[in-house]
Amino acid sequence: MTETIQTTTTESRPEATTYNLFIAGEWVPSESGRTFESRNPADTRDLIGHFQSGTPADVARAIRAADVAGGLWRRTPAPKRGEILYRFGQLMAEHKERLARAMTREMGKVLEEARGDVQEGVDIAFLMAGEGRRMFGDTVPSELPDKWAMSIRQPLGVAGIITPWNFPIAIPCWKMMPALVAGNTVVFKPASDTPHCATLLVELMAEAGFPAGTVNLVTGPGAEVGDALVDDPDVPVISFTGHSSTGKRIAERASRRLKRVSLELGGKNGIVVLADADLDLATDGIVWSAFGTTGQRCTACSRVIVEESVLDDLLGRLERRATRLRLGDGLQATTDVGPLINAEAVDKVESYIEVGRREGALVTGGRRATGDGLANGHFFEPSIFTHVKPMDRIAQEEIFGPVLSVIPVADYPSAVTALNQTRYGLSSSIFTRDVNAAFRAMRDFETGIVYVNAGTIGAETHLPFGGTKETGNGHREAGHAALDTFTEWKSIYVDFSGRLQRAQIDNQG
Ligand code: NAP
């Protein structure tokens, strides 16, 4: 295992480790001389470590290293690049429990979900390792005799990878695996709430054998480190996941240099429950989608759109289930719902509860949770509002917490209208036993992902992942589609006729 620990602070907290940046295959401090802390959101007395507060100068060093390494990496046969990805996937699988525990400690999701997060990383590593032996282009007949025509994918160069904290292993892997197998090198800027997960991930990448400089890690503030990556002319592609507002800002800056930018942004995902639905199954799907990861998933369900005739029945079931959910440290086997990521997130959720009280009727929850074992963490009760209208703020704005709005509607057409009346378009679902209604929903729901008789979460890595409208800018992660962000098409014509042949001219008439 590569050793990342470089220094231990000696002043106030001798137990806390100081972690470094990873540039050109070395663990190095930032030139800033400054660090920031990462703490456990379930118990903020638990200090995880000190991390380097990177600067634009650190980013420039990392980009230079990635640029130099790219010369050899892009010429390494893709199947050989894939073998290193495969080794990395194996290492992640071997270290799954350790990574999952570190994740729960750093960002709070319950251990079972953290294991799933690591598994997504393993899955994409194996999928993209296989792409090293596929990476299909087209070979097509030429319109002229004795002429060969084909297209191949080419890497872009240095990829800037900027990620959020809510999937601190899966999302970096979803970006870095396709980038690397395609022959790009990367500079990775993780969220400041999860620098430890990022460090553990990059340690394993180094151990897997990615050559020095192909993978570089720069921790530090979004505005400084992120802007430096976005502005640098030697970074032709930025892959970003985070808030829509941050994504728009990045897209604006990057457009000045005509960079390619892939954006995976916010969501306001809805579940439609028709009167003929299996309400037990719908309740399972809603509770899992709304309160899993404490509602902090881009695909979390925050709106339930239900036919009026089954409103009371469904609401009763949801209330009973929500009030039974046990809050606590995600490392405890008894915990159903972990903490929110930080104090600002608690404030934000609380402010939306006030909005909700004005707009709808609170069914359950609505308070910070400070009971036994919760006082030092960022806990909030799972909360449900009913009689919410489709255009209310709590039905429109991304709260990113355990708050669910229930919207009664008269029938399927009004359900579709309500579902689509949002500026986001990531995930959606319908619960029904009517096959015709299910197929209509697949056609009518304006989201990048549609589930039938399942919640809004649970994407698998071999299908495209991403959303419509302000959830993104048309790119997709995962599946073969992920390669599109990180490659450029090159069309190649080989004329073996021995004479000048003019397309569209010599073969006419
Ligand atoms: P965020 O605040 O936008 O931060 C995301 C990343 O951007 C972090 O690494 C952040 O760094 C960095 N950043 C902040 N300001 C920046 C700037 N000016 N330039 C460049 N980078 C900058 O989002 P978050 O709170 O981490 O994540 C939650 C959001 O992500 C939600 O909206 C959620 O829906 C969305 N999300 C979307 C998907 C999807 O696939 N569609 C998946 C997961 C999450 P710092 O941490 O240092 O500020």
Coordinates of C-alpha atoms and ligand atoms in Angstrom, one line a residue:
M1 CA 0.0 0.0 0.0
T2 CA 1.4 3.4 -0.9
E3 CA 2.1 5.5 2.2
T4 CA 0.4 8.9 2.0
I5 CA 1.0 10.1 5.4
Q6 CA 3.6 12.7 5.3
T7 CA 3.5 14.7 8.6
T8 CA 1.6 14.6 11.8
T9 CA 0.6 17.9 13.4
T10 CA 2.4 18.4 16.6
E11 CA 0.6 21.4 18.1
S12 CA -3.0 21.2 19.2
R13 CA -4.1 17.8 17.8
P14 CA -1.2 15.4 17.8
E15 CA -3.5 12.6 16.7
A16 CA -4.6 14.2 13.5
T17 CA -2.7 13.4 10.3
T18 CA -1.8 15.9 7.7
Y19 CA -2.3 14.6 4.1
N20 CA -0.6 16.0 1.0
L21 CA -1.4 16.7 -2.6
F22 CA -0.4 14.1 -5.2
I23 CA 1.5 15.6 -8.1
A24 CA 3.8 13.8 -10.6
G25 CA 3.7 10.6 -8.5
E26 CA 4.8 12.3 -5.3
W27 CA 2.9 13.3 -2.1
V28 CA 3.7 16.9 -1.7
P29 CA 2.5 19.8 0.5
S30 CA 0.8 22.8 -1.0
E31 CA 2.9 25.9 -1.7
S32 CA 0.3 27.8 0.4
G33 CA 1.5 26.2 3.7
R34 CA -2.1 26.1 4.7
T35 CA -4.4 23.2 5.5
F36 CA -8.1 22.7 6.2
E37 CA -9.8 20.1 8.4
S38 CA -12.2 17.3 7.6
R39 CA -14.6 16.3 10.4
N40 CA -17.1 13.5 10.9
P41 CA -20.6 15.0 10.3
A42 CA -22.1 12.5 12.8
D43 CA -19.8 13.7 15.5
T44 CA -17.9 16.9 14.8
R45 CA -15.5 16.2 17.7
D46 CA -14.0 13.5 15.5
L47 CA -11.3 15.2 13.4
I48 CA -10.4 13.0 10.4
G49 CA -7.3 14.9 9.3
H50 CA -5.8 18.1 7.9
F51 CA -5.7 18.5 4.1
Q52 CA -3.7 20.8 1.9
S53 CA -5.3 24.1 0.9
G54 CA -4.2 24.0 -2.7
T55 CA -3.6 27.1 -4.8
P56 CA -3.5 28.0 -8.5
A57 CA 0.3 27.4 -8.4
D58 CA -0.3 23.9 -7.2
V59 CA -2.8 23.4 -9.9
A60 CA -0.3 24.6 -12.5
R61 CA 2.2 22.1 -11.2
A62 CA -0.3 19.3 -11.4
I63 CA -1.4 20.3 -15.0
R64 CA 2.2 20.4 -16.1
A65 CA 2.8 16.9 -14.6
A66 CA -0.3 15.6 -16.3
D67 CA 0.7 17.2 -19.6
V68 CA 4.1 15.6 -19.5
A69 CA 2.7 12.1 -18.5
G70 CA 0.2 12.3 -21.3
G71 CA 2.8 12.0 -24.0
L72 CA 3.5 8.4 -23.0
W73 CA 0.1 7.5 -21.7
R74 CA -1.8 8.3 -24.9
R75 CA 0.6 6.1 -26.8
T76 CA 0.2 3.2 -24.3
P77 CA -2.1 0.7 -26.0
A78 CA -5.6 1.1 -24.7
P79 CA -5.9 -2.6 -23.7
K80 CA -2.7 -2.1 -21.5
R81 CA -4.3 1.1 -20.0
G82 CA -7.4 -1.1 -19.3
E83 CA -5.3 -3.6 -17.4
I84 CA -4.3 -0.9 -14.9
L85 CA -7.9 0.1 -14.5
Y86 CA -8.7 -3.6 -13.9
R87 CA -6.0 -3.8 -11.3
F88 CA -7.4 -0.7 -9.6
G89 CA -10.9 -2.2 -9.6
Q90 CA -9.5 -5.3 -7.9
L91 CA -7.8 -3.2 -5.3
M92 CA -10.9 -1.2 -4.6
A93 CA -12.9 -4.5 -4.2
E94 CA -10.2 -5.8 -1.8
H95 CA -10.3 -2.5 0.2
K96 CA -14.1 -2.1 0.0
E97 CA -14.8 -2.3 3.7
R98 CA -12.0 0.1 4.6
L99 CA -13.1 2.6 2.0
A100 CA -16.7 2.3 3.0
R101 CA -16.0 2.9 6.6
A102 CA -13.8 5.9 5.8
M103 CA -16.7 7.3 3.7
T104 CA -19.3 6.9 6.4
R105 CA -17.0 8.6 8.8
E106 CA -16.3 11.5 6.5
M107 CA -19.7 12.2 4.9
G108 CA -22.2 10.3 7.0
K109 CA -24.1 7.9 4.7
V110 CA -24.9 4.6 6.3
L111 CA -22.4 1.9 5.9
E112 CA -24.5 -0.3 3.6
E113 CA -24.9 2.6 1.2
A114 CA -21.2 3.5 1.5
R115 CA -20.4 0.0 0.4
G116 CA -22.7 0.5 -2.6
D117 CA -20.8 3.7 -3.4
V118 CA -17.5 1.9 -3.5
Q119 CA -19.1 -0.9 -5.5
E120 CA -20.1 1.6 -8.2
G121 CA -16.4 2.6 -8.4
V122 CA -15.4 -1.1 -8.8
D123 CA -18.1 -1.6 -11.5
I124 CA -17.1 1.4 -13.6
A125 CA -13.4 0.4 -13.3
F126 CA -14.2 -3.0 -14.7
L127 CA -16.5 -1.7 -17.3
M128 CA -14.0 0.8 -18.5
A129 CA -11.1 -1.7 -18.3
G130 CA -13.1 -3.6 -20.9
E131 CA -13.5 -0.5 -23.0
G132 CA -9.7 -0.6 -23.4
R133 CA -10.3 -3.6 -25.7
R134 CA -13.3 -2.1 -27.5
M135 CA -13.2 1.6 -27.9
F136 CA -15.2 1.1 -31.1
G137 CA -15.0 3.4 -34.0
D138 CA -16.7 3.0 -37.4
T139 CA -15.3 1.4 -40.5
V140 CA -17.5 2.2 -43.4
P141 CA -17.4 1.7 -47.2
S142 CA -16.0 4.6 -49.1
E143 CA -18.1 6.1 -51.9
L144 CA -15.0 5.8 -54.1
P145 CA -13.2 2.6 -55.3
D146 CA -10.0 1.5 -53.7
K147 CA -10.4 3.8 -50.7
W148 CA -10.7 3.0 -47.0
A149 CA -12.8 5.1 -44.5
M150 CA -12.9 4.8 -40.8
S151 CA -13.2 6.8 -37.6
I152 CA -11.3 6.5 -34.3
R153 CA -11.5 8.0 -30.8
Q154 CA -8.6 10.2 -29.7
P155 CA -7.9 11.5 -26.2
L156 CA -8.2 15.2 -25.5
G157 CA -5.3 15.7 -23.1
V158 CA -5.5 16.8 -19.5
A159 CA -8.9 16.4 -18.0
G160 CA -10.0 18.5 -15.0
I161 CA -12.2 16.5 -12.7
I162 CA -14.3 18.4 -10.1
T163 CA -16.5 16.3 -7.9
P164 CA -19.1 16.7 -5.1
W165 CA -19.0 15.1 -1.6
N166 CA -22.2 13.0 -1.8
F167 CA -20.6 10.1 -3.8
P168 CA -17.0 10.6 -2.9
I169 CA -15.7 7.3 -4.5
A170 CA -18.2 6.5 -7.2
I171 CA -18.4 9.9 -8.9
P172 CA -14.6 10.4 -9.2
C173 CA -14.4 6.9 -10.6
W174 CA -17.2 7.6 -13.0
K175 CA -15.2 10.4 -14.4
M176 CA -11.6 9.3 -14.1
M177 CA -12.0 5.7 -15.4
P178 CA -13.3 6.7 -18.9
A179 CA -10.9 9.7 -19.0
L180 CA -7.9 7.5 -18.3
V181 CA -8.8 4.5 -20.4
A182 CA -9.3 6.8 -23.4
G183 CA -5.7 8.1 -23.0
N184 CA -6.2 11.3 -21.1
T185 CA -4.4 12.2 -17.9
V186 CA -6.3 13.8 -15.0
V187 CA -6.1 16.5 -12.3
F188 CA -8.7 15.7 -9.7
K189 CA -10.1 18.3 -7.4
P190 CA -12.5 16.7 -4.8
A191 CA -15.1 18.4 -2.7
S192 CA -13.6 20.0 0.5
D193 CA -16.0 18.0 2.6
T194 CA -14.5 14.7 1.5
P195 CA -10.7 15.0 0.9
H196 CA -9.9 11.9 2.9
C197 CA -12.0 9.7 0.6
A198 CA -10.3 11.3 -2.4
T199 CA -6.8 10.7 -0.8
L200 CA -7.6 7.0 -0.2
L201 CA -8.8 6.6 -3.7
V202 CA -5.7 8.1 -5.3
E203 CA -3.5 6.0 -3.0
L204 CA -5.1 2.9 -4.6
M205 CA -4.7 4.4 -8.1
A206 CA -1.0 4.8 -7.4
E207 CA -0.7 1.3 -6.1
A208 CA -2.6 -0.1 -9.2
G209 CA 0.3 1.2 -11.3
F210 CA -1.0 4.4 -13.0
P211 CA 2.3 6.0 -14.1
A212 CA 3.5 9.1 -12.3
G213 CA 1.6 12.2 -13.5
T214 CA -1.3 10.4 -15.1
V215 CA -3.4 11.0 -11.9
N216 CA -2.9 14.1 -9.8
L217 CA -4.8 15.2 -6.8
V218 CA -5.2 18.8 -5.7
T219 CA -7.4 19.5 -2.6
G220 CA -8.5 23.0 -1.7
P221 CA -11.2 25.6 -2.1
G222 CA -13.5 25.3 -5.1
A223 CA -13.2 28.9 -6.2
E224 CA -9.4 28.8 -6.1
V225 CA -8.4 25.3 -7.2
G226 CA -11.5 24.9 -9.4
D227 CA -11.2 28.2 -11.2
A228 CA -7.5 27.5 -11.9
L229 CA -8.4 24.2 -13.5
V230 CA -11.2 25.8 -15.5
D231 CA -9.1 28.7 -16.7
D232 CA -5.9 26.9 -17.7
P233 CA -5.5 26.7 -21.5
D234 CA -3.8 23.3 -21.1
V235 CA -6.9 21.6 -19.8
P236 CA -9.2 21.0 -22.8
V237 CA -12.0 19.2 -20.9
I238 CA -13.7 19.7 -17.5
S239 CA -16.0 17.1 -16.0
F240 CA -18.0 18.6 -13.2
T241 CA -20.7 17.3 -10.9
G242 CA -22.3 19.6 -8.3
H243 CA -24.8 22.4 -7.9
S244 CA -26.4 23.9 -11.0
S245 CA -25.2 27.3 -10.0
T246 CA -21.6 26.2 -9.8
G247 CA -21.9 24.3 -13.0
K248 CA -23.3 27.4 -14.9
R249 CA -20.4 29.5 -13.5
I250 CA -17.9 26.9 -14.7
A251 CA -19.5 26.6 -18.1
E252 CA -19.4 30.4 -18.6
R253 CA -15.7 30.6 -17.7
A254 CA -14.8 27.6 -19.8
S255 CA -16.6 28.8 -22.8
R256 CA -14.2 31.7 -23.0
R257 CA -11.6 29.1 -24.1
L258 CA -14.1 26.9 -26.0
K259 CA -13.5 24.1 -23.7
R260 CA -15.5 20.9 -23.5
V261 CA -17.5 20.9 -20.3
S262 CA -19.5 18.0 -19.0
L263 CA -22.0 19.0 -16.3
E264 CA -24.0 16.7 -14.0
L265 CA -26.1 19.0 -11.8
G266 CA -29.1 19.2 -9.5
G267 CA -32.3 17.3 -9.5
K268 CA -35.9 17.6 -8.2
N269 CA -36.9 14.0 -8.9
G270 CA -40.5 12.9 -8.7
I271 CA -42.4 9.6 -8.2
V272 CA -45.9 9.3 -9.7
V273 CA -48.2 6.9 -7.8
L274 CA -51.3 5.9 -9.7
A275 CA -54.4 4.7 -8.0
D276 CA -53.8 1.1 -9.2
A277 CA -50.3 0.9 -7.8
D278 CA -49.1 -1.6 -5.2
L279 CA -48.9 0.9 -2.4
D280 CA -46.7 -1.3 -0.2
L281 CA -44.1 -1.4 -3.0
A282 CA -44.6 2.3 -3.7
T283 CA -44.0 3.1 0.0
D284 CA -40.8 1.1 0.0
G285 CA -39.6 2.9 -3.1
I286 CA -40.4 6.3 -1.8
V287 CA -38.9 5.9 1.6
W288 CA -35.7 4.5 0.2
S289 CA -35.5 7.3 -2.5
A290 CA -36.4 10.2 -0.2
F291 CA -34.5 9.4 2.9
G292 CA -31.6 7.2 1.7
T293 CA -28.4 9.1 2.0
T294 CA -30.5 11.5 4.1
G295 CA -32.0 12.9 0.9
Q296 CA -28.6 14.0 -0.4
R297 CA -28.5 12.2 -3.7
C298 CA -28.9 14.0 -7.0
T299 CA -31.5 11.3 -7.8
A300 CA -33.2 11.5 -4.4
C301 CA -37.0 11.7 -4.6
S302 CA -38.3 15.0 -3.2
R303 CA -41.7 15.0 -4.8
V304 CA -44.4 12.3 -4.8
I305 CA -47.3 13.0 -7.2
V306 CA -50.2 10.9 -6.3
E307 CA -53.7 10.3 -7.6
E308 CA -56.1 11.8 -5.0
S309 CA -58.1 8.6 -4.5
V310 CA -55.1 6.9 -2.8
L311 CA -53.6 10.0 -1.2
D312 CA -54.7 9.3 2.4
D313 CA -53.8 5.6 2.2
L314 CA -50.3 6.4 0.8
L315 CA -49.7 9.2 3.2
G316 CA -50.5 7.1 6.2
R317 CA -48.0 4.4 5.2
L318 CA -45.3 7.0 4.5
E319 CA -45.8 8.7 7.9
R320 CA -45.6 5.4 9.7
R321 CA -42.4 4.4 8.0
A322 CA -40.8 7.9 8.3
T323 CA -41.4 8.1 12.0
R324 CA -39.8 4.7 12.5
L325 CA -36.5 5.6 10.8
R326 CA -33.6 5.6 13.3
L327 CA -31.2 8.5 13.0
G328 CA -27.6 8.1 14.0
D329 CA -24.0 7.4 13.1
G330 CA -24.0 5.5 9.9
L331 CA -21.3 3.1 11.3
Q332 CA -23.9 1.8 13.8
A333 CA -25.8 -1.2 12.4
T334 CA -29.1 0.2 13.9
T335 CA -28.9 3.4 11.9
D336 CA -31.3 4.0 9.0
V337 CA -30.5 7.6 8.3
G338 CA -27.2 9.4 8.9
P339 CA -26.4 13.1 9.3
L340 CA -26.5 15.9 6.8
I341 CA -23.1 16.9 5.5
N342 CA -22.5 20.1 7.5
A343 CA -24.0 22.8 9.5
E344 CA -25.0 24.9 6.5
A345 CA -26.9 22.0 5.1
V346 CA -28.9 21.8 8.4
D347 CA -29.6 25.5 8.2
K348 CA -30.7 25.2 4.6
V349 CA -33.1 22.3 5.3
E350 CA -34.5 24.2 8.3
S351 CA -35.2 27.3 6.2
Y352 CA -37.1 25.1 3.6
I353 CA -39.2 23.7 6.5
E354 CA -40.3 27.2 7.2
V355 CA -41.2 27.7 3.5
G356 CA -43.0 24.4 3.5
R357 CA -45.1 25.3 6.6
R358 CA -46.4 28.3 4.6
E359 CA -47.0 26.3 1.4
G360 CA -48.3 22.9 2.5
A361 CA -49.1 20.9 5.6
L362 CA -46.4 19.2 7.7
V363 CA -47.2 15.6 8.2
T364 CA -44.1 14.5 10.2
G365 CA -40.6 15.7 11.1
G366 CA -39.6 19.3 10.6
R367 CA -37.0 19.7 13.3
R368 CA -33.2 19.3 13.9
A369 CA -32.6 16.0 15.7
T370 CA -30.6 16.4 18.9
G371 CA -31.6 13.3 20.9
D372 CA -29.3 10.6 22.3
G373 CA -26.0 10.4 20.5
L374 CA -27.0 13.1 18.0
A375 CA -26.1 16.3 19.8
N376 CA -22.7 16.7 18.1
G377 CA -23.8 15.8 14.6
H378 CA -25.7 17.5 11.8
F379 CA -29.0 15.5 12.1
F380 CA -32.4 16.4 10.8
E381 CA -35.7 14.5 11.1
P382 CA -37.1 12.9 8.0
S383 CA -39.9 15.3 7.0
I384 CA -43.0 15.0 4.9
F385 CA -45.3 17.8 3.6
T386 CA -48.7 17.2 2.0
H387 CA -51.1 19.3 -0.1
V388 CA -48.1 20.8 -1.8
K389 CA -48.8 22.4 -5.2
P390 CA -46.6 21.7 -8.2
M391 CA -45.2 25.2 -8.4
D392 CA -44.6 25.7 -4.7
R393 CA -41.0 26.5 -3.8
I394 CA -40.5 23.2 -1.9
A395 CA -41.7 21.4 -5.0
Q396 CA -39.4 23.3 -7.2
E397 CA -36.1 24.0 -5.5
E398 CA -33.4 21.4 -4.7
I399 CA -33.3 21.1 -0.9
F400 CA -30.8 18.3 -0.8
G401 CA -32.0 16.9 2.5
P402 CA -34.7 14.6 4.0
V403 CA -37.7 16.6 2.9
L404 CA -40.5 15.1 0.8
S405 CA -43.4 17.0 -0.8
V406 CA -46.6 15.1 -1.6
I407 CA -48.6 16.6 -4.4
P408 CA -52.1 15.3 -5.0
V409 CA -53.4 15.3 -8.6
A410 CA -56.6 14.3 -10.3
D411 CA -55.3 11.9 -12.9
Y412 CA -52.4 10.7 -15.1
P413 CA -52.3 13.7 -17.5
S414 CA -52.1 16.1 -14.5
A415 CA -49.4 13.9 -12.9
V416 CA -47.3 14.1 -16.1
T417 CA -47.7 17.9 -16.1
A418 CA -46.7 18.2 -12.5
L419 CA -43.8 15.8 -12.9
N420 CA -42.4 17.8 -15.8
Q421 CA -43.0 21.2 -14.3
T422 CA -39.5 21.6 -13.0
R423 CA -36.3 23.1 -14.4
Y424 CA -34.5 19.8 -13.6
G425 CA -34.7 16.5 -15.4
L426 CA -32.6 13.8 -13.8
S427 CA -34.7 10.8 -12.6
S428 CA -38.3 9.9 -12.3
S429 CA -40.5 6.9 -11.6
I430 CA -44.0 5.6 -11.8
F431 CA -45.8 3.0 -9.7
T432 CA -48.7 1.4 -11.6
R433 CA -49.9 -2.1 -12.5
D434 CA -51.2 -0.7 -15.9
V435 CA -48.7 -1.6 -18.6
N436 CA -50.1 1.0 -20.9
A437 CA -49.6 3.7 -18.3
A438 CA -46.1 2.5 -17.7
F439 CA -45.2 2.8 -21.4
R440 CA -46.8 6.2 -21.6
A441 CA -44.6 7.3 -18.6
M442 CA -41.5 6.1 -20.3
R443 CA -42.4 8.3 -23.3
D444 CA -43.8 11.3 -21.4
F445 CA -41.4 11.8 -18.4
E446 CA -38.8 14.5 -19.4
T447 CA -35.9 13.0 -17.4
G448 CA -32.7 11.2 -18.4
I449 CA -33.6 8.2 -16.2
V450 CA -37.1 6.7 -15.8
Y451 CA -37.9 3.8 -13.4
V452 CA -41.1 1.7 -13.5
N453 CA -42.2 0.2 -10.1
A454 CA -38.9 1.2 -8.5
G455 CA -37.7 4.3 -6.7
T456 CA -35.7 7.1 -8.4
I457 CA -32.3 5.8 -7.3
G458 CA -30.3 2.8 -8.3
A459 CA -28.6 3.5 -11.6
E460 CA -26.3 0.8 -13.0
T461 CA -22.9 1.7 -14.5
H462 CA -23.4 0.2 -17.9
L463 CA -26.2 2.5 -19.0
P464 CA -25.9 6.3 -19.6
F465 CA -26.4 8.4 -16.5
G466 CA -27.4 12.1 -16.6
G467 CA -30.3 14.4 -17.0
T468 CA -32.2 16.8 -19.2
K469 CA -32.9 20.6 -18.8
E470 CA -30.8 22.2 -16.0
T471 CA -29.6 18.9 -14.7
G472 CA -26.8 19.1 -17.2
N473 CA -25.7 20.1 -20.7
G474 CA -26.4 17.0 -22.7
H475 CA -23.5 14.8 -21.7
R476 CA -23.9 11.5 -20.0
E477 CA -21.7 9.6 -17.6
A478 CA -21.3 5.8 -17.4
G479 CA -22.0 3.3 -20.2
H480 CA -20.3 3.7 -23.6
A481 CA -21.6 7.3 -23.6
A482 CA -19.0 8.2 -20.9
L483 CA -16.2 8.0 -23.6
D484 CA -17.9 10.8 -25.6
T485 CA -16.9 13.4 -23.0
F486 CA -13.2 12.4 -23.0
T487 CA -12.5 11.7 -26.7
E488 CA -12.6 13.4 -30.0
W489 CA -13.5 11.7 -33.2
K490 CA -10.9 11.5 -36.0
S491 CA -12.0 10.4 -39.4
I492 CA -9.4 8.8 -41.6
Y493 CA -9.4 8.1 -45.3
V494 CA -6.8 5.9 -47.0
D495 CA -6.8 6.0 -50.8
F496 CA -5.0 3.0 -52.3
S497 CA -6.1 3.6 -55.9
G498 CA -2.8 5.3 -56.9
R499 CA -4.6 8.2 -58.5
L500 CA -6.3 11.4 -57.3
Q501 CA -10.0 10.7 -56.6
R502 CA -12.3 13.5 -55.8
A503 CA -15.2 12.8 -53.5
Q504 CA -18.6 14.0 -54.6
I505 CA -17.2 14.8 -58.0
D506 CA -15.4 11.9 -59.7
N507 CA -18.2 9.4 -58.7
Q508 CA -21.1 11.5 -60.0
G509 CA -23.0 10.9 -63.2
Ligands
NAP1 P1 -21.0 22.2 -5.2 O1 -21.0 23.1 -4.0 O2 -21.3 22.8 -6.5 O3 -19.5 21.6 -5.3 C1 -19.1 20.6 -6.2 C2 -17.6 20.8 -6.5 O4 -17.3 22.0 -7.1 C3 -16.7 20.8 -5.2 O5 -15.5 20.1 -5.5 C4 -16.5 22.2 -5.0 O6 -15.3 22.5 -4.2 C5 -16.3 22.7 -6.4 N1 -16.5 24.1 -6.6 C6 -17.1 25.0 -5.9 N2 -17.0 26.3 -6.4 C7 -16.3 26.1 -7.6 C8 -15.9 27.0 -8.6 N3 -16.2 28.3 -8.5 N4 -15.2 26.6 -9.6 C9 -14.9 25.2 -9.7 N5 -15.3 24.3 -8.8 C10 -16.0 24.8 -7.7 O7 -21.9 20.9 -5.0 P2 -21.9 19.9 -3.8 O8 -22.6 20.5 -2.6 O9 -20.5 19.3 -3.5 O10 -22.8 18.7 -4.3 C11 -24.2 18.7 -4.3 C12 -24.8 19.0 -5.6 O11 -24.3 18.1 -6.6 C13 -26.3 18.9 -5.7 O12 -26.9 19.9 -6.4 C14 -26.5 17.5 -6.4 O13 -27.8 17.4 -7.0 C15 -25.4 17.6 -7.3 N6 -25.1 16.2 -7.8 C16 -25.4 15.9 -9.1 C17 -25.2 14.6 -9.6 C18 -25.5 14.3 -11.0 O14 -24.9 13.3 -11.5 N7 -26.4 15.0 -11.7 C19 -24.6 13.7 -8.7 C20 -24.2 14.1 -7.4 C21 -24.5 15.3 -7.0 P3 -15.5 22.9 -2.6 O15 -16.0 21.6 -2.0 O16 -14.1 23.1 -2.3 O17 -16.4 24.0 -2.5

